[in-house]
Coordinates of C-alpha atoms and ligand atoms in Angstrom, one line a residue:
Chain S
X1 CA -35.7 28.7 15.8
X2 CA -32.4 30.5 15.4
X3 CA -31.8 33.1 13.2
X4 CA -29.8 32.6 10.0
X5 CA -26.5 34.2 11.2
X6 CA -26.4 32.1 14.5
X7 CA -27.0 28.8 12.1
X8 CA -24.3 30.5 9.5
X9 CA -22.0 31.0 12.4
X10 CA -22.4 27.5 14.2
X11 CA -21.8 25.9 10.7
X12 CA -18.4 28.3 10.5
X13 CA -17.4 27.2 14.0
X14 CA -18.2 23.8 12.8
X15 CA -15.7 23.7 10.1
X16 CA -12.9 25.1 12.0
X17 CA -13.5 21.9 14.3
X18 CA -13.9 19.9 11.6
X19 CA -10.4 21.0 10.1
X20 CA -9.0 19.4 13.2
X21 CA -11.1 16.3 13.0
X22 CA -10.3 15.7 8.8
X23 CA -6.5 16.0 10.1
X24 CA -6.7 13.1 12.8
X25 CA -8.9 11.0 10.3
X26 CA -6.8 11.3 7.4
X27 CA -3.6 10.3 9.7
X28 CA -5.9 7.1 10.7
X29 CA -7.1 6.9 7.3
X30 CA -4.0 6.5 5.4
X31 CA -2.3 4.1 7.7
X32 CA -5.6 1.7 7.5
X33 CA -5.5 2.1 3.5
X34 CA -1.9 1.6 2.9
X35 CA -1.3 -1.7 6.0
X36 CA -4.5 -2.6 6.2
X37 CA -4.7 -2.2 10.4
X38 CA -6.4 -0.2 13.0
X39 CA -3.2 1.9 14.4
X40 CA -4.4 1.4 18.3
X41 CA -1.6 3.8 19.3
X42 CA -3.2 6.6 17.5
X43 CA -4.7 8.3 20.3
X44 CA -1.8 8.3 22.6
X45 CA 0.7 9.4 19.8
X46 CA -1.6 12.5 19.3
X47 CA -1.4 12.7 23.4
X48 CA 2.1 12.5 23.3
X49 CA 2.4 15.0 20.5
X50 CA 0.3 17.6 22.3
X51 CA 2.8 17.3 25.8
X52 CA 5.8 17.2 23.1
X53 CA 4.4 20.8 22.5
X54 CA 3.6 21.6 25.9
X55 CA 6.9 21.3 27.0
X56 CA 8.1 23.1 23.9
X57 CA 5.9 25.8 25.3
X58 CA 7.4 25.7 28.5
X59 CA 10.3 26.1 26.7
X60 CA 9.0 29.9 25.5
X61 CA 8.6 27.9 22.4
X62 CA 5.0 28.9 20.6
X63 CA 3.2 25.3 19.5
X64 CA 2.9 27.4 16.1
X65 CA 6.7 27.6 15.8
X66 CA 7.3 24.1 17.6
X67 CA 4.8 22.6 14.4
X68 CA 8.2 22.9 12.3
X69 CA 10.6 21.0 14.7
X70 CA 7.7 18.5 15.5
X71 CA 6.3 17.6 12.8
X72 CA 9.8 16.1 11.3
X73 CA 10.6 14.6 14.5
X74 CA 6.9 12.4 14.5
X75 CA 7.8 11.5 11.2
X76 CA 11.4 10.0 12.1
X77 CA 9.7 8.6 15.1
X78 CA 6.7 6.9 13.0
X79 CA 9.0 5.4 10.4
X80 CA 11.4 3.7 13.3
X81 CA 8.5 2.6 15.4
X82 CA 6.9 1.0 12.3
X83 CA 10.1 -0.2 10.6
X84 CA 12.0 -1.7 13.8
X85 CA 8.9 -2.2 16.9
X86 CA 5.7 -3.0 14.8
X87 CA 7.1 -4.6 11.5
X88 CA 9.3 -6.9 13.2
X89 CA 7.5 -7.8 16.1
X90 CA 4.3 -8.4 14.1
X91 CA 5.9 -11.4 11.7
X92 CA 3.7 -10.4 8.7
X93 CA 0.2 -11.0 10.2
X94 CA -2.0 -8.4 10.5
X95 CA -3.5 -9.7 14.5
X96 CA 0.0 -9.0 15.8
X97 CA 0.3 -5.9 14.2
X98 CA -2.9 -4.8 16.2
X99 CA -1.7 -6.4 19.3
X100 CA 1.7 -4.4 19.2
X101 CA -0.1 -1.1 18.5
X102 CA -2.3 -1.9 21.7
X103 CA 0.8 -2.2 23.4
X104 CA 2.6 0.7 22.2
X105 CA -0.4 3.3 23.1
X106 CA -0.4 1.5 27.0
X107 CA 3.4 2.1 27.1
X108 CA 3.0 6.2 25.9
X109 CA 0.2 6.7 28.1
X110 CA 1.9 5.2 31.1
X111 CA 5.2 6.9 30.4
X112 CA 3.2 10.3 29.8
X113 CA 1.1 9.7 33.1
X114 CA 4.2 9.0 35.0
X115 CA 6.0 12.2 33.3
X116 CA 2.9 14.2 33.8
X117 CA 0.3 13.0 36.3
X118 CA -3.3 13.0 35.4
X119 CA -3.5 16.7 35.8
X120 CA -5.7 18.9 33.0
X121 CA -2.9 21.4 31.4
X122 CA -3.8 24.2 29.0
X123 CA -2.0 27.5 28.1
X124 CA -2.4 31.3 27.3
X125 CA -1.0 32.3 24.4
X126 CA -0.6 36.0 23.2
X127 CA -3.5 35.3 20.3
X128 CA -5.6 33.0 22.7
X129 CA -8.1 35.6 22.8
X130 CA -7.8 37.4 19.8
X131 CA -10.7 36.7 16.5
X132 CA -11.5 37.2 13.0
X133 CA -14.3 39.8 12.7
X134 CA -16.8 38.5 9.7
X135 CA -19.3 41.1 10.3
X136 CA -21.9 38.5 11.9
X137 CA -19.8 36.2 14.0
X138 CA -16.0 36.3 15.5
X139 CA -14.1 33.4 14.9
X140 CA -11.7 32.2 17.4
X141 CA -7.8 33.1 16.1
X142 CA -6.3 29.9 17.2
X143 CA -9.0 28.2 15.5
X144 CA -9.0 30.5 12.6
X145 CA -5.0 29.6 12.3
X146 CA -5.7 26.0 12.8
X147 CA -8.0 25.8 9.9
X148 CA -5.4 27.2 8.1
X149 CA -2.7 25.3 9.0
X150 CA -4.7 21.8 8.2
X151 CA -6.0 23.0 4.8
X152 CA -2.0 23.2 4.3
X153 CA -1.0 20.1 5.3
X154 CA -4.2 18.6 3.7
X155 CA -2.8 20.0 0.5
X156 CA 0.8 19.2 0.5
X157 CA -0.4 15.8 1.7
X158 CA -2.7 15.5 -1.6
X159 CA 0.6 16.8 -3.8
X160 CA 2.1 13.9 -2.1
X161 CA 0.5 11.7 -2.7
X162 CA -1.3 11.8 -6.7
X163 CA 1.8 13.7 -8.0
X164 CA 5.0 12.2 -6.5
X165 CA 6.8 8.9 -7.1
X166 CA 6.8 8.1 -3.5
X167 CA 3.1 9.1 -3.4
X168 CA 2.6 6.8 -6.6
X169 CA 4.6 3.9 -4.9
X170 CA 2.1 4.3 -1.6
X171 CA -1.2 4.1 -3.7
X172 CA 0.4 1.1 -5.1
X173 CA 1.1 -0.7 -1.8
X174 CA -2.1 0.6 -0.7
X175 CA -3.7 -1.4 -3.5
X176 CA -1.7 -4.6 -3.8
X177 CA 1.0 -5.0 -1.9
X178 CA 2.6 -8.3 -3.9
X179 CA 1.6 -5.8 -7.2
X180 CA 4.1 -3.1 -5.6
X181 CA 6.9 -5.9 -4.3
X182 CA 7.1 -7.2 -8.1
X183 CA 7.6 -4.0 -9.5
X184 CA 10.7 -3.3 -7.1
X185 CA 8.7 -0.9 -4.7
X186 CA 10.8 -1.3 -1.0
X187 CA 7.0 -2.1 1.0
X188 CA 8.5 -2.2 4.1
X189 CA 9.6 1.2 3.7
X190 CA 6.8 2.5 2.3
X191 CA 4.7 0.9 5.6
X192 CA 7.5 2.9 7.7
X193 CA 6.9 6.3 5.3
X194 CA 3.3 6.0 5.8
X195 CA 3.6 5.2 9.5
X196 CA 5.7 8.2 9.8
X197 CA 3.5 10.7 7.7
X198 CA 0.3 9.2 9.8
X199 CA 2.1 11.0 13.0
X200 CA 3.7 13.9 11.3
X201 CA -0.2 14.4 10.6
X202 CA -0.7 14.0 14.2
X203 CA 1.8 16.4 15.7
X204 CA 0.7 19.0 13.5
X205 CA -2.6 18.8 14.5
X206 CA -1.6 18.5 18.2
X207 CA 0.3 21.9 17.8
X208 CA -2.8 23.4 16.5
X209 CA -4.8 22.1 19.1
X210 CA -2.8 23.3 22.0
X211 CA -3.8 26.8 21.9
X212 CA -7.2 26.4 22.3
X213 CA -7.7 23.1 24.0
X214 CA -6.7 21.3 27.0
X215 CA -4.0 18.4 27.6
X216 CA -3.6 15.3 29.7
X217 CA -2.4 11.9 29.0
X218 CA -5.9 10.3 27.9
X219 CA -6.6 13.4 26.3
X220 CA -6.2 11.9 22.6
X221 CA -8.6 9.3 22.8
X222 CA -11.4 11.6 23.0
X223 CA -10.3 12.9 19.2
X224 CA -9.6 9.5 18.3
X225 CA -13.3 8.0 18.6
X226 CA -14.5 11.2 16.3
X227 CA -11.6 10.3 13.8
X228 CA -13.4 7.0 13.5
X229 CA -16.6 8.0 13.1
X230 CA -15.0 10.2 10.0
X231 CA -13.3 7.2 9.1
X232 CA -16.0 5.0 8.6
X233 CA -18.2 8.0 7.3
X234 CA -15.9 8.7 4.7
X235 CA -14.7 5.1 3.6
X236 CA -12.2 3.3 5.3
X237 CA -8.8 4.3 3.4
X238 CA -10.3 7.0 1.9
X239 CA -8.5 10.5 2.4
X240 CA -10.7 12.5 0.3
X241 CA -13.3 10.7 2.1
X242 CA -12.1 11.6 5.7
X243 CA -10.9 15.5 4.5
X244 CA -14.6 15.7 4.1
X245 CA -16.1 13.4 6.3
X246 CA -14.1 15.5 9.1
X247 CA -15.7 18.7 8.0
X248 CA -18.7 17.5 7.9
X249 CA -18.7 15.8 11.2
X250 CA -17.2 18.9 12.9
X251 CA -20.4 21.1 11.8
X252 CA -22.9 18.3 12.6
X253 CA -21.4 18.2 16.1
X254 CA -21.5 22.3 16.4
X255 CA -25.1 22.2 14.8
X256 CA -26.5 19.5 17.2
X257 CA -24.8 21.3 20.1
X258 CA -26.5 24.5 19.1
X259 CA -29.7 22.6 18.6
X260 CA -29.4 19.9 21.9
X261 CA -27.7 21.8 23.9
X262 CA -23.2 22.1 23.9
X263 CA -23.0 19.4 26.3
X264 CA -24.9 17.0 23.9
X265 CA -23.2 18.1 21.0
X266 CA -21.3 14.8 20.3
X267 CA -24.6 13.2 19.7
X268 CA -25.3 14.1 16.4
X269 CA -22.0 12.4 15.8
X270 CA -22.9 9.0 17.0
X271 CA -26.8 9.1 15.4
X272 CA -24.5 10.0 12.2
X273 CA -22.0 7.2 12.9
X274 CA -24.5 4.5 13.7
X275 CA -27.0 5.7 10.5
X276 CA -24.3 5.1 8.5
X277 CA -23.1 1.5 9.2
X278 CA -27.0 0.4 8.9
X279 CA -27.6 2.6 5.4
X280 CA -24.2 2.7 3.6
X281 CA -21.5 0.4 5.7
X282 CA -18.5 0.9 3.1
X283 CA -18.9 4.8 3.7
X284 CA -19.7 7.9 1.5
X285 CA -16.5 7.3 -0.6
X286 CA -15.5 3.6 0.6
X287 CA -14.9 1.2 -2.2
X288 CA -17.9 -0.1 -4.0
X289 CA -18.4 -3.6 -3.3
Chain A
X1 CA 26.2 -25.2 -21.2
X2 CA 27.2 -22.0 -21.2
X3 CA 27.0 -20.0 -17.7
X4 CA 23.5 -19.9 -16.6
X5 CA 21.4 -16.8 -16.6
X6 CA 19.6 -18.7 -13.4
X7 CA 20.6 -21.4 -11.3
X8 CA 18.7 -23.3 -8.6
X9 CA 20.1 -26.1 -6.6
X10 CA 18.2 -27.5 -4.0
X11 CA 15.1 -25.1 -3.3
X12 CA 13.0 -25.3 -0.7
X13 CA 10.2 -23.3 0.4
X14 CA 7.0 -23.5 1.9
X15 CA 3.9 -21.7 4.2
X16 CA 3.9 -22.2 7.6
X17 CA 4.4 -26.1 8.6
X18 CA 3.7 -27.1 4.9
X19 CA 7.2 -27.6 2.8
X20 CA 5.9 -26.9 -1.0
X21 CA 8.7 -27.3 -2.5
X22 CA 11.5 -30.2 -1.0
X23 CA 14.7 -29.7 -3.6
X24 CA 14.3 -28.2 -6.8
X25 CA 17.6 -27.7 -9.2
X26 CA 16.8 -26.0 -12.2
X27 CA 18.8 -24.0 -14.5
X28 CA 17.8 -20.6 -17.6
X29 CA 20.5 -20.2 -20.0
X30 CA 20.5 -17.1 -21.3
X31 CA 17.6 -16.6 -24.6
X32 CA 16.2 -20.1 -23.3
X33 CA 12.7 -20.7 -22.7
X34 CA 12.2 -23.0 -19.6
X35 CA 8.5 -24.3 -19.1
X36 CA 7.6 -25.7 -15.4
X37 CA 4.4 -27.5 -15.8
X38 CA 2.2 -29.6 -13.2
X39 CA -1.4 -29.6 -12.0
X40 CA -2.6 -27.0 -9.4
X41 CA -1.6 -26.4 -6.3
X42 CA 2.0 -28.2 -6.7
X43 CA 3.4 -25.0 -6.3
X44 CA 4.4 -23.6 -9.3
X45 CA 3.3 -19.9 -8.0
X46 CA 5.5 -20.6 -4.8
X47 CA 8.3 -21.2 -6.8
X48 CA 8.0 -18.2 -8.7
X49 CA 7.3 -16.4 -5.4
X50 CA 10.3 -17.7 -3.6
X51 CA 12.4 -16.6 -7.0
X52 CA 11.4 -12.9 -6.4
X53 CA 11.8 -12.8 -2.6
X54 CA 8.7 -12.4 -1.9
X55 CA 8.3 -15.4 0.7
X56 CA 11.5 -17.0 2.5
X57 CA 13.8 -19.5 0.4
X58 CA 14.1 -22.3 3.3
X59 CA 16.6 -24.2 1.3
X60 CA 19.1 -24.1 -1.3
X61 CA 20.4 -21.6 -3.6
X62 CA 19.2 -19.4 -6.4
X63 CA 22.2 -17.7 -8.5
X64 CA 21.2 -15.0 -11.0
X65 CA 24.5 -14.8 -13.5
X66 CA 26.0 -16.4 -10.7
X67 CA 25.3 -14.0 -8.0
X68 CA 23.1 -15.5 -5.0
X69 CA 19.7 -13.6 -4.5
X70 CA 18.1 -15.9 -2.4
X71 CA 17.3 -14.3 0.8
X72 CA 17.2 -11.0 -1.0
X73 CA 14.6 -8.7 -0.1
X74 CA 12.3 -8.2 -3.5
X75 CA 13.7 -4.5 -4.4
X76 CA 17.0 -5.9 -5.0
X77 CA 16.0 -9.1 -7.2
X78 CA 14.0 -6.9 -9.6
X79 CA 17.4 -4.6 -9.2
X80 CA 18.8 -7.2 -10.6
X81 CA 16.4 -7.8 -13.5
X82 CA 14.6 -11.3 -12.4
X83 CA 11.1 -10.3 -12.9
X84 CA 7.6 -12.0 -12.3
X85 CA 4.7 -11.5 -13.8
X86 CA 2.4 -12.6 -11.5
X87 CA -0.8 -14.9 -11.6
X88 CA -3.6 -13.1 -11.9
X89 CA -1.8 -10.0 -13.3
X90 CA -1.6 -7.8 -10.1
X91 CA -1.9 -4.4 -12.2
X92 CA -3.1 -1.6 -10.4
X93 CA -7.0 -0.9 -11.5
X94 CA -6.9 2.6 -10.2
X95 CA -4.1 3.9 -12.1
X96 CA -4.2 4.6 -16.1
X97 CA -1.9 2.2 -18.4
X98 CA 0.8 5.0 -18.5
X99 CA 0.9 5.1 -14.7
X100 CA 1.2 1.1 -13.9
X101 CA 4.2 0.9 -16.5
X102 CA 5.7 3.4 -15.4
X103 CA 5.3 1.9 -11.9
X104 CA 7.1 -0.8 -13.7
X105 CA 10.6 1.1 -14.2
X106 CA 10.5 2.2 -10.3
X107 CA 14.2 0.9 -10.0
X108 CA 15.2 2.3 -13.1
X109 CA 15.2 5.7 -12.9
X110 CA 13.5 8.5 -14.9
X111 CA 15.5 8.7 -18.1
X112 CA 15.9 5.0 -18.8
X113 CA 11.8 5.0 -17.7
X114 CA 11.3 7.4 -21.3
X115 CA 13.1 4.8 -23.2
X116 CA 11.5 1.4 -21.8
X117 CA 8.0 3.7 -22.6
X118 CA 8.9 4.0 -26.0
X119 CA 10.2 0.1 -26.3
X120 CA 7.1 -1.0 -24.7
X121 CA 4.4 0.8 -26.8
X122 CA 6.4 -0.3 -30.2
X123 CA 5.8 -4.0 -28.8
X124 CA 2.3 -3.5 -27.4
X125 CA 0.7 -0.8 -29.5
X126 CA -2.6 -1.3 -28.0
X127 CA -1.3 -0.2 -24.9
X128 CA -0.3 3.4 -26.0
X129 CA -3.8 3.9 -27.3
X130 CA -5.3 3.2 -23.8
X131 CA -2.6 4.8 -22.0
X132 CA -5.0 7.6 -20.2
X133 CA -7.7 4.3 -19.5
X134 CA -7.8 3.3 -16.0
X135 CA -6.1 0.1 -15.9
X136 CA -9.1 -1.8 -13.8
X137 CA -11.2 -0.9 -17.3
X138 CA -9.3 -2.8 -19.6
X139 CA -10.2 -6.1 -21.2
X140 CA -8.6 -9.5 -19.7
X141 CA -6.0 -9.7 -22.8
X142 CA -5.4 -5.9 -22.3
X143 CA -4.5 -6.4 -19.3
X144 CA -2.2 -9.5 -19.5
X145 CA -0.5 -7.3 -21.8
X146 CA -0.3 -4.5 -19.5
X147 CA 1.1 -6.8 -16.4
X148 CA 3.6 -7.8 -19.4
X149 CA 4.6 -4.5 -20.6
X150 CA 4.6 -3.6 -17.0
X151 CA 7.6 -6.8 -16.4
X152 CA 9.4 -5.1 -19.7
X153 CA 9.4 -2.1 -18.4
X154 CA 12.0 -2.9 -15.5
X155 CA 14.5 -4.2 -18.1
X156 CA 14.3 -7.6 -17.6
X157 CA 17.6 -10.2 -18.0
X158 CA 15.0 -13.1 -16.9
X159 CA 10.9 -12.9 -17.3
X160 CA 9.0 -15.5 -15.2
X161 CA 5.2 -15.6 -16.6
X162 CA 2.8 -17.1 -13.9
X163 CA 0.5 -18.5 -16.3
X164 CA -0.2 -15.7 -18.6
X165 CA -2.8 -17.6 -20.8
X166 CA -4.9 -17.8 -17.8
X167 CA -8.5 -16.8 -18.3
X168 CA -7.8 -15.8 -22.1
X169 CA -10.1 -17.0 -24.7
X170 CA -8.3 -19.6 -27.5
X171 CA -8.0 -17.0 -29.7
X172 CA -6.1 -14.9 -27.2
X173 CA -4.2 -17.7 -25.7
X174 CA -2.7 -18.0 -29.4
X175 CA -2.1 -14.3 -29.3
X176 CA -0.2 -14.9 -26.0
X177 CA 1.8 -17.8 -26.7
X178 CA 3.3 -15.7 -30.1
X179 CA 3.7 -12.6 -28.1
X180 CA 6.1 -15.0 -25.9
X181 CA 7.9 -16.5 -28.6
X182 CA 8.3 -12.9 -30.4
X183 CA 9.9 -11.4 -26.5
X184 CA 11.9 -15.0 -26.9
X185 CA 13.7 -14.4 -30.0
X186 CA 14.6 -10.9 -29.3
X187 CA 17.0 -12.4 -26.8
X188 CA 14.9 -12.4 -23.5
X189 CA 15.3 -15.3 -21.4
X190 CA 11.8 -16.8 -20.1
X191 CA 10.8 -18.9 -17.5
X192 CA 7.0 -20.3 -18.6
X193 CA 4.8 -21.5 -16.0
X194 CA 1.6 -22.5 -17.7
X195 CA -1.6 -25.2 -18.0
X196 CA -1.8 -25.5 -21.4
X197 CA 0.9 -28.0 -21.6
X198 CA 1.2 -29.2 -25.2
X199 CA 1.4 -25.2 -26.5
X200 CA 4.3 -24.6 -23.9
X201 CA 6.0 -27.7 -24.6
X202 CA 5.8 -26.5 -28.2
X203 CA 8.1 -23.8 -27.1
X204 CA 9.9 -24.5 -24.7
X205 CA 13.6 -25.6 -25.0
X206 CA 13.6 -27.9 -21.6
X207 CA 10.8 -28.5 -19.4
X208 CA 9.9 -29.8 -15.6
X209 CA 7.4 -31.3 -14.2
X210 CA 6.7 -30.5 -10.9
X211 CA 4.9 -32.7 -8.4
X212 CA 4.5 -33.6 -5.0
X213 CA 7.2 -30.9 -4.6
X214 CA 10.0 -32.2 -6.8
X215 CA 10.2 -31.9 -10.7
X216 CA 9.0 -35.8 -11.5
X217 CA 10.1 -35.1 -15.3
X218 CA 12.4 -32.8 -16.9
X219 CA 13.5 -32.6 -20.9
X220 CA 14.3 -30.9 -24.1
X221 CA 10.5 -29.5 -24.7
X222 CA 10.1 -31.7 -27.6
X223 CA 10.8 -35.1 -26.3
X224 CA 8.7 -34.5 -22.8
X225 CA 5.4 -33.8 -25.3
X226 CA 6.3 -37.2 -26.8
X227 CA 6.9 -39.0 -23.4
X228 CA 4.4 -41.2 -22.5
X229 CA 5.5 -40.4 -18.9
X230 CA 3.8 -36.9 -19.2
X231 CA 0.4 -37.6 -19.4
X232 CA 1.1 -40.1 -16.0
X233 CA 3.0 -37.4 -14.3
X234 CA 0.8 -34.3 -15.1
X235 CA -2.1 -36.3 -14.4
X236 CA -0.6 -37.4 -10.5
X237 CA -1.6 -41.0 -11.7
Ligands
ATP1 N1 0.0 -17.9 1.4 C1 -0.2 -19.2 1.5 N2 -0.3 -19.8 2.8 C2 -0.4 -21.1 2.9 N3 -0.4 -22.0 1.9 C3 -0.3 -21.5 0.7 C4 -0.2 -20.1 0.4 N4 -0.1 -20.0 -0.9 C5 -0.2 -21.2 -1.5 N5 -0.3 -22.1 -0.5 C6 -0.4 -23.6 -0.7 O1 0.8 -24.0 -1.3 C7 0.5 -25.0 -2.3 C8 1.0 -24.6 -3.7 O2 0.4 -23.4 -4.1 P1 0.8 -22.7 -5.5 O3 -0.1 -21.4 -5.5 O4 2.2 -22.5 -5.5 O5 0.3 -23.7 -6.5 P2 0.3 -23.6 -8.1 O6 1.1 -24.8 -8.6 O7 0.7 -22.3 -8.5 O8 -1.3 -23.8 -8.4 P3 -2.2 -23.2 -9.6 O9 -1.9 -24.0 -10.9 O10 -3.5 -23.4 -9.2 O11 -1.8 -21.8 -9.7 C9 -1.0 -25.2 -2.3 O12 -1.3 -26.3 -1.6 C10 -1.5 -23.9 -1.7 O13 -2.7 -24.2 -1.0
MG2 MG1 -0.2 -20.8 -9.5

């Protein structure tokens, strides 16, 4: 057995990860909620994000600073991707949409294996080493910083969303789209907005992964298959659901690697994952059938 | 005639390989009701759908006070004040009342949104007492109201109901039928799409009948209930 403050620190650890996870899910989330598809290029935009910072870091540019330029510049990139690749390419039906997604997340991770070779990157920054002191447990600085980045973003996202017009306009096309159209609302562009915010959501948490992670070009995937788990855990479309669905998975993970071992650690993840389809298949906070 | 508020010559539309509509004409003038009637599936929703841009006119023109929106995207047409209440409602069950008509003035803009509020409530009173309810909570009627008040709310020059009765019990489908002829003689042109053919005919300055994607019958409202022809046409026979 393990004393109370390792448990207490593995659940702390937990939740910084977790942070990380809620911010990829609630990217994958909210895209699924508002058009209604798996975004397949979801991985490889978080890839390409995390080089986009790399190089700014090459650049003598910290990711923490590069978070401001970055995050804009995913947005602008998500809305034109979505308004003039995917949109018009996909004709309206949902298959294509999936199918030009596929083919969009080939195309980054080819350009960004061409650009970069398959090599493992990471990099020192000045705080790399640097943690909080609580007494019982240090936490990790970048991780400390990256929790509090995402809680941030997590709450400007939730202003967004249940107190703005735009935010109003996206629940409405999340709900009914032909609802939304009749009323005036531009759904196209709200496809592209949401498109956009999805990887604004991504570079951010790319730039807070950076410090304290690795990089190469299949690198995203890895997150992406958690952010599912989330996703499904916390209802599909649900971004309360995947804020805490993320949390939660990140502490089951550090719990069952304290308990199984680290390098088993994403098992508790998957026994979580697959308990859930059998038990409650439209997740903790999906829609009641 | 004077200048019509809507104009249609020619329409065509359709899903796919299917042509649902082959040549409609069909013209509003303004503070007329028209009714289009015809059994299901003749495509009385697709018209309505093609009208607000929401799938592809393949054919022909639509004029709304004599500018063409066909080919429009949707934004524009309610811009322009063509609005469709759609079948089935389409409110939003997660938002209150108060949030769905305000959804309602999205083109509009904040300050006329407080005035259209106000103008909405007066007509629908029962909709200011459940304006904190959650939408998806209300009754059937309530909500028919609600998709209604939601239409007023963008400042309509030409309301298209998609069978608003629909659903509704008789007592109800009175209520509705008065609440149309009460928006009617306030000024508001209407374009009725309905089932209950007698009570729409009742109302209804001209009529169509729509069928095998062409309008088989068209007249004043009065003369087409006494038409012999109706029964025949509405019927397919
Ligand atoms: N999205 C769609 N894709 C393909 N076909 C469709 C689609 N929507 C409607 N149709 C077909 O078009 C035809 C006309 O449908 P529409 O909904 O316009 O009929 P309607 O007159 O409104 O019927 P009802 O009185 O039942 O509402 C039907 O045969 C229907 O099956
Ligand atoms: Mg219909």
């Amino acid at each position: 057995m393990f004393s109370p403050e390792i448990v207490t620190a593995a659940v702390l650890n937990g939740l910084l990860t977790g942070a990380v996870y809620a911010l990829v899910s609630v990217a994958l989330t909210l895209v699924y909620g508002v058009l209604h598809i798996i975004n397949f290029a979801h991985g490889a935009t978080l890839t390409a994000a995390m080089f986009a910072a790399y190089v700014a870091w090459q650049a003598g540019i910290d990711p923490l600073v590069a978070v401001i330029g970055l995050a804009p510049l995913f947005f602008v990139l998500g809305y034109a991707v979505q308004r003039w690749i995917i949109g018009p390419a996909s004709h309206g039906e949902d298959r294509n949409i999936l199918l030009v997604t596929l083919g969009l997340s080939i195309v980054i991770e080819n350009v960004l294996l061409a650009t970069f070779r398959s090599d493992t990157r990471s990099i020192d920054v000045p705080y790399g080493f640097s943690s909080v002191d609580l007494g019982f447990v240090f936490l990790p600085m970048p991780r400390v910083i990256a929790f509090g980045i995402t809680c941030v973003v997590a709450l400007l996202l939730w202003i967004l969303l249940a107190r703005t017009d735009a935010g109003k306009a996206i629940r409405a096309v999340a709900k009914d789209k032909l609802g939304a159209a009749l009323v005036g609302i531009d759904v196209p562009h709200v496809y592209a907005v949401t498109f956009g915010l999805g990887a604004a959501c991504l570079a951010v948490a790319a730039c807070v992964l950076l410090p304290s992670y690795f990089v190469n070009p299949r690198v995203g995937n890895a997150y992406v298959l958690v952010a599912f788990t989330v996703v499904v855990l916390g209802g599909m479309g649900s971004v309360p659901g995947a804020v805490i669905g993320g949390l939660f998975i990140g502490i089951v993970e550090s719990l069952s690697g304290l308990y199984f071992g680290e390098s088993l650690g994403q098992l508790g993840i998957f026994l979580i994952f697959i308990l859930v389809l059998l038990v409650r298949p439209t997740g903790l906070f999906g829609a009641r059938a | 005639m004077a200048e019509p508020l809507l104009s249609i010559r020619g329409l065509v539309a359709g899903y796919g390989g299917t042509e649902v509509l082959r040549g409609l004409d069909l013209d509003v003038a303004p503070g007329e009701i028209v009714a289009v009637l015809g059994s299901n599936g003749v495509g009385k929703t697709t018209l309505n759908k093609a009208l607000s841009g929401v799938i592809p006119v393949r054919g022909g023109e639509i004029r709304l006070e004599g500018k063409r929106i066909d080919g429009s995207p949707s934004k524009d047409i309610v811009e322009a004040g063509l609005i469709h209440v759609p079948e089935g409602r389409r409110i939003f069950p997660d938002m209150t009342v108060l949030e769905n008509l305000e959804l309602g003035s999205y083109r509009r803009g904040r300050p006329r949104r407080a005035q259209n509020l106000e103008r909405v409530f007066a007509t629908f009173p029962r909709l200011l007492e459940r304006r904190t309810q959650r939408a998806g909570t209300l009754s059937g009627g309530e909500q028919q109201m609600l998709a209604i008040g939601r239409g007023m709310m963008a400042e309509p020059r030409l309301l298209i109901l998609d069978e608003p009765s629909l659903g509704l019990s008789p007592l109800l489908v009175e209520e509705m039928f008065a609440l149309v002829q009460r928006l009617n003689a306030e000024g508001l042109a209407i374009l009725l799409v309905e089932q209950n053919v007698m009570q729409s005919l009742a109302l209804a300055n001209r009529a169509h009948v729509l069928e095998n994607g062409r309008f088989v019958l068209s007249g004043r409202g009065a003369d087409l209930a006494a038409d012999p022809e109706l029964e025949k046409a509405y019927l397919g026979l």
